[in-house]
CSV table of C-alpha atoms in Angstrom, one decimal:
chain,number,residue,atom,x,y,z
A,1185,UNK,CA,160.0,120.2,169.8
A,1186,UNK,CA,163.2,119.0,171.8
A,1187,UNK,CA,165.6,121.5,170.6
A,1188,UNK,CA,165.2,124.5,172.9
A,1189,UNK,CA,165.9,121.5,175.8
A,1190,UNK,CA,168.8,119.9,174.1
A,1191,UNK,CA,170.5,123.5,173.6
A,1192,UNK,CA,170.2,125.1,177.0
A,1193,UNK,CA,172.8,127.6,176.7
A,1194,UNK,CA,171.5,128.9,173.0
A,1195,UNK,CA,168.9,131.5,173.2
A,1196,UNK,CA,167.9,131.5,169.3
A,1197,UNK,CA,167.9,128.7,166.7
A,1198,UNK,CA,167.3,128.6,162.9
A,1199,UNK,CA,165.4,125.4,162.2
A,1200,UNK,CA,165.6,124.0,158.6
A,1201,UNK,CA,163.6,121.0,157.0
A,1202,UNK,CA,166.1,118.8,154.8
A,1203,UNK,CA,164.4,119.6,151.7
A,1204,UNK,CA,165.3,123.5,151.6
A,1205,UNK,CA,168.0,125.4,149.9
A,1206,UNK,CA,169.3,128.8,151.5
A,1207,UNK,CA,169.9,131.0,148.6
A,1208,UNK,CA,170.4,134.2,150.6
A,1209,UNK,CA,172.5,135.5,153.3
A,1210,UNK,CA,171.4,133.7,156.3
A,1211,UNK,CA,172.0,136.5,158.5
A,1212,UNK,CA,168.9,138.4,157.1
A,1213,UNK,CA,166.9,135.5,158.9
A,1214,UNK,CA,168.9,135.3,162.1
A,1215,UNK,CA,168.6,139.2,162.6
A,1216,UNK,CA,164.9,139.4,162.4
A,1217,UNK,CA,163.3,140.8,165.8
A,1218,UNK,CA,161.0,138.3,167.0
A,1219,UNK,CA,159.4,141.1,169.2
A,1220,UNK,CA,159.3,138.6,172.3
A,1221,UNK,CA,157.4,135.9,170.3
A,1222,UNK,CA,158.3,132.1,170.6
A,1223,UNK,CA,158.6,131.7,166.9
A,1224,UNK,CA,159.4,133.4,163.5
A,1225,UNK,CA,157.7,131.5,160.5
A,1226,UNK,CA,156.1,132.2,157.1
A,1227,UNK,CA,152.5,131.6,156.6
A,1228,UNK,CA,151.7,128.4,154.9
A,1229,UNK,CA,150.2,128.1,151.5
A,1230,UNK,CA,146.7,127.0,152.9
A,1231,UNK,CA,146.5,130.8,153.7
A,1232,UNK,CA,146.6,131.6,150.1
A,1233,UNK,CA,144.3,129.0,148.7
A,1234,UNK,CA,140.7,130.4,148.3
A,1235,UNK,CA,139.2,126.9,148.7
A,1236,UNK,CA,140.5,124.2,151.1
A,1237,UNK,CA,139.0,120.7,151.1
A,1238,UNK,CA,136.3,120.4,153.4
A,1239,UNK,CA,138.3,117.7,155.3
A,1240,UNK,CA,141.3,119.9,155.9
A,1241,UNK,CA,138.7,122.7,157.1
A,1242,UNK,CA,137.2,120.6,159.3
A,1243,UNK,CA,140.7,119.1,160.8
A,1244,UNK,CA,142.0,122.7,161.4
A,1245,UNK,CA,138.7,123.9,163.3
A,1246,UNK,CA,138.9,120.5,165.6
A,1247,UNK,CA,142.5,121.7,166.5
A,1248,UNK,CA,141.6,125.3,167.0
A,1249,UNK,CA,143.7,126.5,163.9
A,1250,UNK,CA,143.1,129.3,161.7
A,1251,UNK,CA,144.3,129.2,158.3
A,1252,UNK,CA,145.3,132.8,158.0
A,1253,UNK,CA,147.3,132.4,161.1
A,1254,UNK,CA,148.9,129.1,160.4
A,1255,UNK,CA,152.7,129.0,159.4
A,1256,UNK,CA,154.6,126.3,157.7
A,1257,UNK,CA,157.2,124.8,160.1
A,1258,UNK,CA,159.9,124.1,157.4
A,1259,UNK,CA,161.7,127.2,158.3
A,1260,UNK,CA,161.5,128.4,162.0
A,1261,UNK,CA,163.4,131.2,163.9
A,1262,UNK,CA,163.0,129.9,167.1
A,1263,UNK,CA,163.1,131.9,170.6
A,1264,UNK,CA,164.7,129.1,172.7
A,1265,UNK,CA,164.9,131.0,175.8
A,1266,UNK,CA,161.2,132.2,175.9
A,1267,UNK,CA,160.1,128.4,174.9
A,1268,UNK,CA,162.1,127.3,177.6
A,1269,UNK,CA,160.7,129.7,180.1
A,1270,UNK,CA,157.1,128.5,179.2
A,1271,UNK,CA,157.9,125.1,180.6
A,1272,UNK,CA,158.8,121.7,178.5
A,1273,UNK,CA,157.8,122.2,175.0
A,1274,UNK,CA,158.5,118.6,174.1
A,1275,UNK,CA,155.9,117.4,176.6
A,1276,UNK,CA,153.5,120.1,175.6
A,1277,UNK,CA,153.9,118.8,171.9
A,1278,UNK,CA,153.5,114.9,172.6
A,1279,UNK,CA,150.5,115.7,175.0
A,1280,UNK,CA,148.9,117.7,172.2
A,1281,UNK,CA,149.5,114.9,169.5
A,1282,UNK,CA,148.1,112.3,171.8
A,1283,UNK,CA,144.9,114.3,172.0
A,1284,UNK,CA,144.7,115.5,168.6
A,1285,UNK,CA,146.7,112.9,166.4
A,1286,UNK,CA,143.2,111.9,164.5
A,1287,UNK,CA,142.8,115.4,163.4
A,1288,UNK,CA,146.3,116.6,162.6
A,1289,UNK,CA,147.9,115.2,159.5
A,1290,UNK,CA,150.7,118.0,159.6
A,1291,UNK,CA,151.6,116.4,163.3
A,1292,UNK,CA,154.1,118.7,164.7
A,1293,UNK,CA,153.3,121.5,162.1
A,1294,UNK,CA,149.8,121.2,163.8
A,1295,UNK,CA,150.9,121.2,167.2
A,1296,UNK,CA,153.3,123.9,166.8
A,1297,UNK,CA,150.6,126.4,165.5
A,1298,UNK,CA,148.2,125.3,168.0
A,1299,UNK,CA,150.2,125.4,171.3
A,1300,UNK,CA,151.9,128.7,170.1
A,1301,UNK,CA,148.9,130.5,168.6
A,1302,UNK,CA,149.1,134.2,168.8
A,1303,UNK,CA,153.1,133.9,170.0
A,1304,UNK,CA,154.3,133.7,166.4
A,1305,UNK,CA,155.7,136.5,164.4
A,1306,UNK,CA,154.7,136.3,160.5
A,1307,UNK,CA,158.0,136.7,158.5
A,1308,UNK,CA,158.4,137.4,155.0
A,1309,UNK,CA,157.5,134.7,152.5
A,1310,UNK,CA,161.1,134.7,150.8
A,1311,UNK,CA,162.2,132.8,153.9
A,1312,UNK,CA,160.1,129.6,153.0
A,1313,UNK,CA,159.3,130.1,149.4
A,1314,UNK,CA,157.6,127.2,147.9
A,1315,UNK,CA,156.4,128.9,144.2
A,1316,UNK,CA,159.3,126.9,142.4
A,1317,UNK,CA,157.8,128.6,139.1
A,1318,UNK,CA,159.2,132.1,140.2
A,1319,UNK,CA,162.3,133.8,140.8
A,1320,UNK,CA,164.2,131.9,143.4
A,1321,UNK,CA,166.9,134.4,143.9
A,1322,UNK,CA,167.2,135.9,147.4
A,1323,UNK,CA,165.2,133.2,149.1
A,1324,UNK,CA,165.2,130.1,151.1
A,1325,UNK,CA,163.5,127.7,148.6
A,1326,UNK,CA,161.2,124.8,150.1
A,1327,UNK,CA,161.1,122.1,147.6
A,1328,UNK,CA,158.1,120.5,149.2
A,1329,UNK,CA,156.4,119.7,145.8
A,1330,UNK,CA,159.4,119.2,143.5
A,1331,UNK,CA,162.3,117.0,145.0
A,1332,UNK,CA,165.4,117.1,142.7
A,1333,UNK,CA,166.6,113.9,144.1
A,1334,UNK,CA,163.4,112.2,142.6
A,1335,UNK,CA,163.4,113.5,139.4
A,1336,UNK,CA,165.4,116.0,137.1
A,1337,UNK,CA,163.6,118.1,134.3
A,1338,UNK,CA,166.3,121.0,134.2
A,1339,UNK,CA,164.0,123.4,136.5
A,1340,UNK,CA,165.9,126.1,138.4
A,1341,UNK,CA,165.5,124.7,141.8
A,1342,UNK,CA,166.7,121.4,140.5
A,1343,UNK,CA,169.9,123.0,139.4
A,1344,UNK,CA,170.8,125.1,142.3
A,1345,UNK,CA,169.9,121.8,144.5
A,1346,UNK,CA,172.6,119.8,142.6
A,1347,UNK,CA,175.1,123.0,142.4
A,1348,UNK,CA,174.8,123.0,146.5
A,1349,UNK,CA,174.9,119.3,146.7
A,1350,UNK,CA,178.4,118.9,145.1
A,1351,UNK,CA,179.5,121.8,147.9
A,1352,UNK,CA,178.2,119.7,150.6
A,1353,UNK,CA,179.3,117.0,153.0
A,1354,UNK,CA,177.1,114.5,151.3
A,1355,UNK,CA,179.1,114.6,148.1
A,1356,UNK,CA,182.6,114.1,150.1
A,1357,UNK,CA,184.2,111.4,148.1
A,1358,UNK,CA,181.6,111.1,145.6
A,1359,UNK,CA,183.2,110.6,142.2
A,1360,UNK,CA,181.9,112.7,139.0
A,1361,UNK,CA,180.9,109.5,137.6
A,1362,UNK,CA,178.5,108.8,140.7
A,1363,UNK,CA,176.8,112.2,140.2
A,1364,UNK,CA,176.3,111.6,136.6
A,1365,UNK,CA,174.7,108.3,137.5
A,1366,UNK,CA,172.6,109.5,140.1
A,1367,UNK,CA,171.3,112.4,137.9
A,1368,UNK,CA,170.8,109.9,134.9
A,1369,UNK,CA,168.9,107.3,136.8
A,1370,UNK,CA,166.3,110.0,138.3
A,1371,UNK,CA,165.2,110.6,134.9
A,1372,UNK,CA,163.2,107.4,135.0
A,1373,UNK,CA,160.8,106.3,137.6
A,1374,UNK,CA,162.4,105.0,140.9
A,1375,UNK,CA,160.5,103.1,143.7
A,1376,UNK,CA,160.5,105.0,147.2
A,1377,UNK,CA,162.8,102.2,148.4
A,1378,UNK,CA,165.2,102.6,145.3
A,1379,UNK,CA,165.9,106.2,145.5
A,1380,UNK,CA,166.1,106.3,149.3
A,1381,UNK,CA,169.2,103.7,148.7
A,1382,UNK,CA,170.5,106.1,146.0
A,1383,UNK,CA,170.7,109.3,147.8
A,1384,UNK,CA,171.3,108.6,151.5
A,1385,UNK,CA,174.3,106.2,151.5
A,1386,UNK,CA,176.4,109.2,152.4
A,1387,UNK,CA,174.1,109.8,155.3
A,1388,UNK,CA,176.2,108.8,158.1
A,1389,UNK,CA,179.6,110.3,156.6
A,1390,UNK,CA,177.9,113.7,156.2
A,1391,UNK,CA,176.6,113.5,159.8
A,1392,UNK,CA,180.1,112.6,161.2
A,1393,UNK,CA,181.8,115.5,159.1
A,1394,UNK,CA,179.1,117.9,160.5
A,1395,UNK,CA,179.8,116.7,164.0
A,1396,UNK,CA,183.6,117.3,163.7
A,1397,UNK,CA,183.2,121.0,163.1
A,1398,UNK,CA,180.9,121.7,166.2
A,1399,UNK,CA,182.2,123.0,169.4
A,1400,UNK,CA,183.4,120.7,172.0
A,1401,UNK,CA,180.9,122.2,174.6
A,1402,UNK,CA,178.1,121.2,172.5
A,1403,UNK,CA,179.1,117.7,171.6
A,1404,UNK,CA,177.3,115.9,174.2
A,1405,UNK,CA,174.1,117.3,173.2
A,1406,UNK,CA,174.8,116.8,169.5
A,1407,UNK,CA,175.6,113.0,170.4
A,1408,UNK,CA,172.0,112.7,172.2
A,1409,UNK,CA,170.5,114.3,168.9
A,1410,UNK,CA,172.6,111.6,166.9
A,1411,UNK,CA,170.9,108.8,169.0
A,1412,UNK,CA,167.5,110.3,168.7
A,1413,UNK,CA,168.1,110.5,164.7
A,1414,UNK,CA,168.7,106.9,164.6
A,1415,UNK,CA,166.1,105.8,166.9
A,1416,UNK,CA,163.7,107.8,164.6
A,1417,UNK,CA,165.1,106.2,161.5
A,1418,UNK,CA,164.9,102.7,163.0
A,1419,UNK,CA,161.4,103.3,163.8
A,1420,UNK,CA,160.1,104.4,160.5
A,1421,UNK,CA,162.2,101.8,158.7
A,1422,UNK,CA,160.7,98.9,160.1
């Protein structure tokens, strides 16, 4: 919600959740014409479900949401310029959550869909593809229901994840033996605490490396993002 305000000189932004793999030319997403809409997003899986639990139907109704117009916020193409013109979006989301938090289990996703209703362009499902049993080529894969860092079964999205991991800043200075140890250990059950310690110990190193390649004119903004990241991390680790 605070991206448009933190990046005042950038008119368009691509946002990803941390559990996606980009397996296509990212320019395909970037070049989508938003037709003056505030966001571009893919319809969420609930739009495909014939029967939703009664509780979820009630939650959507209380929040003024329609399942056939409800996007998944894991991959977004953001028209930052338009969102800024419409006021402080962060404050809008915060106020919405204060009012509807009891009915909004998806928090920011519910808020975005409600506040920007009828101002969202629906884009091809390949840009937020969640059916891990299908062909994963030429798509952005959202691993919401199959985390490769929690288990390893040999599924295609797991192989692709580890292939990408080895190319990323997360694996820098990570020896082959460490990788083998990681993959072998996720073959057994790990507690929430154990797998967090196992896979996120390189987080600070990764963040530092990414900050090094950002243009100097954006560094003060990204330092603020870094501060917010650690504040959020502290809040949920207590």
